[in-house]
């Protein structure tokens, strides 16, 4: 409890998790964090989570997982007014009944077809719609010979597909001295949208995924060793970096330490303003 009698950020998170029956290990797995990082948030030990921008991102994701409004908790971390955190109750998952099993539904449909088809066929054969043996055979109308036969173009069979034309090779304009222009570096990813800038230097091959605040994928590729990339967008960014020990990263010119967020060789974190 804080001096004003209100629960701290960590206590609110812990009580919400325990009320929903979620264990620390389960919360860490769903947040893609380590056990000690989730435990540090519940102890209000945000300094051990690294830079403040990472701590805020962890608290935001944890609050969303527990159905809390993250803005009130983030305001407490910034020294804002200590209003009680709103709790958005999540609807409990409905127990799965054996009556909704897809295998049971498919079995019942198959049984219905097996029973219904013979019954319908028997009813049709014994109704007026079926052909009776004593019914007279209708006369067959012979078509009259055509006066003239018109020559029509032979249509191609429906199953014959005309070969698609080969795609034209892209035309690359030559420079003034006759040499082709240099291709842009494969690791460079630029966006016309204004916003924050992430700069990455890859000392070795690294698979990288970066999404902006709207969930739009800004970068998703394998970056070769020795390359670099600039990513522009609106924070917060969801970042996944493979082989993270070989990657150097800056955020708006500030260096970012990736070591606290590396699990085996992959770093996963949310980067805010």
GROMACS .gro file of C-alpha atoms in nm:
model
  273
    1UNK     CA    1   0.000   0.000   0.000
    2UNK     CA    2   0.122   0.356  -0.071
    3UNK     CA    3   0.121   0.639   0.177
    4UNK     CA    4  -0.215   0.765   0.048
    5UNK     CA    5  -0.384   0.434   0.127
    6UNK     CA    6  -0.414   0.330  -0.238
    7UNK     CA    7  -0.257   0.017  -0.382
    8UNK     CA    8   0.063   0.051  -0.581
    9UNK     CA    9   0.095  -0.040  -0.950
   10UNK     CA   10   0.258  -0.373  -0.868
   11UNK     CA   11  -0.004  -0.461  -0.608
   12UNK     CA   12  -0.288  -0.384  -0.853
   13UNK     CA   13  -0.129  -0.610  -1.113
   14UNK     CA   14  -0.070  -0.892  -0.865
   15UNK     CA   15  -0.424  -0.879  -0.718
   16UNK     CA   16  -0.581  -0.874  -1.068
   17UNK     CA   17  -0.372  -1.175  -1.173
   18UNK     CA   18  -0.455  -1.375  -0.859
   19UNK     CA   19  -0.826  -1.287  -0.891
   20UNK     CA   20  -0.828  -1.443  -1.238
   21UNK     CA   21  -0.635  -1.753  -1.127
   22UNK     CA   22  -0.335  -1.681  -1.352
   23UNK     CA   23   0.002  -1.803  -1.231
   24UNK     CA   24   0.325  -1.607  -1.267
   25UNK     CA   25   0.462  -1.864  -1.511
   26UNK     CA   26   0.147  -1.848  -1.723
   27UNK     CA   27   0.153  -1.467  -1.726
   28UNK     CA   28   0.521  -1.467  -1.827
   29UNK     CA   29   0.454  -1.712  -2.110
   30UNK     CA   30   0.159  -1.511  -2.245
   31UNK     CA   31   0.357  -1.185  -2.224
   32UNK     CA   32   0.666  -1.351  -2.376
   33UNK     CA   33   0.872  -1.228  -2.080
   34UNK     CA   34   1.088  -1.396  -1.821
   35UNK     CA   35   0.951  -1.495  -1.481
   36UNK     CA   36   1.175  -1.243  -1.300
   37UNK     CA   37   1.050  -0.955  -1.518
   38UNK     CA   38   0.684  -1.020  -1.433
   39UNK     CA   39   0.775  -1.061  -1.065
   40UNK     CA   40   0.968  -0.730  -1.074
   41UNK     CA   41   0.658  -0.547  -1.202
   42UNK     CA   42   0.448  -0.685  -0.917
   43UNK     CA   43   0.715  -0.567  -0.668
   44UNK     CA   44   0.719  -0.215  -0.826
   45UNK     CA   45   1.087  -0.278  -0.906
   46UNK     CA   46   1.074  -0.103  -1.243
   47UNK     CA   47   1.442  -0.002  -1.236
   48UNK     CA   48   1.546  -0.365  -1.286
   49UNK     CA   49   1.349  -0.373  -1.613
   50UNK     CA   50   1.596  -0.140  -1.783
   51UNK     CA   51   1.515   0.198  -1.929
   52UNK     CA   52   1.180   0.364  -1.839
   53UNK     CA   53   1.051   0.324  -2.194
   54UNK     CA   54   1.073  -0.056  -2.159
   55UNK     CA   55   0.918  -0.060  -1.811
   56UNK     CA   56   0.617   0.138  -1.939
   57UNK     CA   57   0.577  -0.100  -2.230
   58UNK     CA   58   0.584  -0.403  -1.997
   59UNK     CA   59   0.324  -0.250  -1.763
   60UNK     CA   60   0.099  -0.158  -2.058
   61UNK     CA   61   0.103  -0.513  -2.198
   62UNK     CA   62   0.052  -0.668  -1.852
   63UNK     CA   63  -0.247  -0.440  -1.781
   64UNK     CA   64  -0.408  -0.531  -2.115
   65UNK     CA   65  -0.358  -0.901  -2.043
   66UNK     CA   66  -0.539  -0.865  -1.709
   67UNK     CA   67  -0.821  -0.650  -1.850
   68UNK     CA   68  -0.705  -0.329  -1.676
   69UNK     CA   69  -0.696   0.020  -1.825
   70UNK     CA   70  -0.321   0.080  -1.875
   71UNK     CA   71  -0.335   0.462  -1.880
   72UNK     CA   72  -0.421   0.491  -1.509
   73UNK     CA   73  -0.131   0.263  -1.413
   74UNK     CA   74   0.111   0.450  -1.641
   75UNK     CA   75   0.000   0.779  -1.482
   76UNK     CA   76   0.097   0.643  -1.140
   77UNK     CA   77   0.440   0.548  -1.273
   78UNK     CA   78   0.486   0.909  -1.395
   79UNK     CA   79   0.380   1.053  -1.058
   80UNK     CA   80   0.033   1.146  -1.181
   81UNK     CA   81  -0.292   1.144  -0.976
   82UNK     CA   82  -0.345   0.815  -0.801
   83UNK     CA   83  -0.692   0.726  -0.926
   84UNK     CA   84  -0.812   0.367  -0.879
   85UNK     CA   85  -0.730   0.161  -1.185
   86UNK     CA   86  -1.043   0.070  -1.382
   87UNK     CA   87  -1.098  -0.298  -1.431
   88UNK     CA   88  -1.262  -0.428  -1.745
   89UNK     CA   89  -1.406  -0.771  -1.663
   90UNK     CA   90  -1.341  -1.031  -1.926
   91UNK     CA   91  -1.614  -1.276  -2.012
   92UNK     CA   92  -1.532  -1.625  -1.891
   93UNK     CA   93  -1.485  -1.878  -2.165
   94UNK     CA   94  -1.792  -2.095  -2.207
   95UNK     CA   95  -1.737  -2.458  -2.115
   96UNK     CA   96  -1.698  -2.667  -2.423
   97UNK     CA   97  -1.972  -2.923  -2.446
   98UNK     CA   98  -1.940  -3.257  -2.620
   99UNK     CA   99  -2.251  -3.159  -2.818
  100UNK     CA  100  -2.048  -2.890  -3.000
  101UNK     CA  101  -1.773  -3.130  -3.105
  102UNK     CA  102  -1.712  -3.104  -3.482
  103UNK     CA  103  -1.660  -3.480  -3.507
  104UNK     CA  104  -2.001  -3.543  -3.351
  105UNK     CA  105  -2.169  -3.298  -3.590
  106UNK     CA  106  -2.001  -3.457  -3.894
  107UNK     CA  107  -2.101  -3.805  -3.773
  108UNK     CA  108  -2.465  -3.698  -3.732
  109UNK     CA  109  -2.470  -3.540  -4.079
  110UNK     CA  110  -2.325  -3.859  -4.232
  111UNK     CA  111  -2.585  -4.073  -4.052
  112UNK     CA  112  -2.862  -3.842  -4.172
  113UNK     CA  113  -2.746  -3.876  -4.532
  114UNK     CA  114  -2.724  -4.255  -4.507
  115UNK     CA  115  -3.083  -4.274  -4.379
  116UNK     CA  116  -3.242  -3.994  -4.581
  117UNK     CA  117  -3.112  -4.083  -4.930
  118UNK     CA  118  -3.259  -4.438  -4.949
  119UNK     CA  119  -3.590  -4.319  -4.800
  120UNK     CA  120  -3.620  -4.033  -5.050
  121UNK     CA  121  -3.531  -4.264  -5.342
  122UNK     CA  122  -3.790  -4.521  -5.235
  123UNK     CA  123  -4.059  -4.252  -5.202
  124UNK     CA  124  -3.980  -4.111  -5.545
  125UNK     CA  125  -3.990  -4.451  -5.717
  126UNK     CA  126  -4.332  -4.526  -5.567
  127UNK     CA  127  -4.482  -4.189  -5.653
  128UNK     CA  128  -4.634  -4.066  -5.982
  129UNK     CA  129  -4.301  -3.907  -6.070
  130UNK     CA  130  -4.136  -4.247  -6.126
  131UNK     CA  131  -4.152  -4.424  -6.464
  132UNK     CA  132  -4.402  -4.710  -6.473
  133UNK     CA  133  -4.346  -5.019  -6.694
  134UNK     CA  134  -4.689  -4.993  -6.863
  135UNK     CA  135  -4.653  -4.628  -6.953
  136UNK     CA  136  -4.646  -4.564  -7.331
  137UNK     CA  137  -4.315  -4.464  -7.478
  138UNK     CA  138  -4.336  -4.109  -7.615
  139UNK     CA  139  -4.270  -4.063  -7.987
  140UNK     CA  140  -3.923  -3.948  -8.078
  141UNK     CA  141  -3.925  -3.630  -8.282
  142UNK     CA  142  -3.680  -3.644  -8.576
  143UNK     CA  143  -3.529  -3.304  -8.658
  144UNK     CA  144  -3.566  -3.178  -9.014
  145UNK     CA  145  -3.244  -3.144  -9.216
  146UNK     CA  146  -3.101  -2.799  -9.209
  147UNK     CA  147  -3.123  -2.596  -9.526
  148UNK     CA  148  -2.765  -2.488  -9.506
  149UNK     CA  149  -2.475  -2.550  -9.274
  150UNK     CA  150  -2.296  -2.236  -9.162
  151UNK     CA  151  -1.927  -2.256  -9.101
  152UNK     CA  152  -1.856  -2.148  -8.742
  153UNK     CA  153  -1.520  -2.104  -8.576
  154UNK     CA  154  -1.422  -2.400  -8.362
  155UNK     CA  155  -1.415  -2.304  -7.996
  156UNK     CA  156  -1.129  -2.424  -7.786
  157UNK     CA  157  -1.218  -2.693  -7.532
  158UNK     CA  158  -1.304  -2.560  -7.187
  159UNK     CA  159  -1.024  -2.754  -7.023
  160UNK     CA  160  -0.752  -2.612  -7.252
  161UNK     CA  161  -0.591  -2.305  -7.098
  162UNK     CA  162  -0.404  -2.071  -7.325
  163UNK     CA  163  -0.048  -2.018  -7.208
  164UNK     CA  164   0.001  -1.693  -7.022
  165UNK     CA  165   0.237  -1.447  -7.186
  166UNK     CA  166   0.581  -1.437  -7.031
  167UNK     CA  167   0.621  -1.139  -6.797
  168UNK     CA  168   0.822  -0.860  -6.945
  169UNK     CA  169   1.158  -0.799  -6.787
  170UNK     CA  170   1.168  -0.477  -6.584
  171UNK     CA  171   1.339  -0.191  -6.762
  172UNK     CA  172   1.609  -0.030  -6.547
  173UNK     CA  173   1.697   0.320  -6.667
  174UNK     CA  174   2.069   0.370  -6.728
  175UNK     CA  175   2.264   0.656  -6.579
  176UNK     CA  176   2.420   0.930  -6.788
  177UNK     CA  177   2.748   0.736  -6.819
  178UNK     CA  178   2.569   0.423  -6.945
  179UNK     CA  179   2.608   0.216  -6.623
  180UNK     CA  180   2.296   0.077  -6.449
  181UNK     CA  181   2.202   0.247  -6.120
  182UNK     CA  182   2.294   0.076  -5.796
  183UNK     CA  183   2.015  -0.123  -5.628
  184UNK     CA  184   1.912   0.002  -5.280
  185UNK     CA  185   2.044  -0.195  -4.983
  186UNK     CA  186   1.813  -0.483  -4.891
  187UNK     CA  187   1.814  -0.393  -4.521
  188UNK     CA  188   1.703  -0.031  -4.568
  189UNK     CA  189   1.333   0.018  -4.487
  190UNK     CA  190   1.199   0.371  -4.509
  191UNK     CA  191   0.850   0.511  -4.465
  192UNK     CA  192   0.706   0.841  -4.582
  193UNK     CA  193   0.512   0.879  -4.257
  194UNK     CA  194   0.658   1.119  -4.002
  195UNK     CA  195   0.735   0.984  -3.657
  196UNK     CA  196   1.009   0.826  -3.452
  197UNK     CA  197   1.315   0.659  -3.606
  198UNK     CA  198   1.467   0.322  -3.519
  199UNK     CA  199   1.821   0.263  -3.652
  200UNK     CA  200   1.963  -0.090  -3.652
  201UNK     CA  201   2.316  -0.212  -3.732
  202UNK     CA  202   2.348  -0.586  -3.796
  203UNK     CA  203   2.685  -0.741  -3.708
  204UNK     CA  204   2.553  -1.080  -3.821
  205UNK     CA  205   2.243  -1.220  -3.995
  206UNK     CA  206   1.927  -1.130  -3.802
  207UNK     CA  207   1.555  -1.182  -3.865
  208UNK     CA  208   1.370  -0.865  -3.762
  209UNK     CA  209   0.999  -0.778  -3.726
  210UNK     CA  210   0.877  -0.427  -3.631
  211UNK     CA  211   0.513  -0.308  -3.606
  212UNK     CA  212   0.389   0.045  -3.535
  213UNK     CA  213   0.107   0.165  -3.306
  214UNK     CA  214  -0.162   0.068  -3.560
  215UNK     CA  215  -0.026  -0.286  -3.594
  216UNK     CA  216   0.111  -0.219  -3.944
  217UNK     CA  217   0.419  -0.424  -4.026
  218UNK     CA  218   0.705  -0.179  -4.092
  219UNK     CA  219   0.984  -0.435  -4.131
  220UNK     CA  220   0.986  -0.812  -4.168
  221UNK     CA  221   1.297  -0.959  -4.328
  222UNK     CA  222   1.629  -1.135  -4.284
  223UNK     CA  223   1.904  -0.874  -4.264
  224UNK     CA  224   2.252  -0.976  -4.386
  225UNK     CA  225   2.564  -0.924  -4.179
  226UNK     CA  226   2.712  -0.576  -4.207
  227UNK     CA  227   2.387  -0.410  -4.318
  228UNK     CA  228   2.185  -0.139  -4.144
  229UNK     CA  229   1.825  -0.015  -4.156
  230UNK     CA  230   1.621   0.293  -4.057
  231UNK     CA  231   1.254   0.236  -3.967
  232UNK     CA  232   1.014   0.533  -3.940
  233UNK     CA  233   0.675   0.513  -3.772
  234UNK     CA  234   0.447   0.606  -3.483
  235UNK     CA  235   0.522   0.451  -3.141
  236UNK     CA  236   0.468   0.230  -2.953
  237UNK     CA  237   0.662  -0.026  -3.161
  238UNK     CA  238   0.638  -0.404  -3.116
  239UNK     CA  239   0.989  -0.534  -3.187
  240UNK     CA  240   1.124  -0.888  -3.243
  241UNK     CA  241   1.499  -0.920  -3.316
  242UNK     CA  242   1.670  -1.253  -3.381
  243UNK     CA  243   2.039  -1.304  -3.302
  244UNK     CA  244   1.998  -0.993  -3.087
  245UNK     CA  245   2.347  -1.005  -2.935
  246UNK     CA  246   2.484  -0.910  -3.278
  247UNK     CA  247   2.251  -0.610  -3.328
  248UNK     CA  248   2.305  -0.248  -3.223
  249UNK     CA  249   1.994  -0.029  -3.198
  250UNK     CA  250   1.919   0.342  -3.143
  251UNK     CA  251   1.581   0.509  -3.091
  252UNK     CA  252   1.565   0.874  -3.207
  253UNK     CA  253   1.944   0.883  -3.167
  254UNK     CA  254   1.946   0.722  -2.819
  255UNK     CA  255   2.122   0.385  -2.783
  256UNK     CA  256   1.900   0.097  -2.665
  257UNK     CA  257   2.041  -0.191  -2.457
  258UNK     CA  258   1.884  -0.515  -2.584
  259UNK     CA  259   2.041  -0.749  -2.326
  260UNK     CA  260   1.756  -0.735  -2.063
  261UNK     CA  261   1.507  -0.856  -2.326
  262UNK     CA  262   1.698  -1.144  -2.485
  263UNK     CA  263   1.553  -1.490  -2.427
  264UNK     CA  264   1.804  -1.743  -2.564
  265UNK     CA  265   1.890  -1.544  -2.882
  266UNK     CA  266   1.566  -1.350  -2.952
  267UNK     CA  267   1.473  -1.009  -2.804
  268UNK     CA  268   1.100  -0.925  -2.779
  269UNK     CA  269   0.977  -0.594  -2.635
  270UNK     CA  270   0.748  -0.293  -2.683
  271UNK     CA  271   0.921   0.040  -2.743
  272UNK     CA  272   0.728   0.353  -2.646
  273UNK     CA  273   0.794   0.725  -2.677
   0.00000   0.00000   0.00000
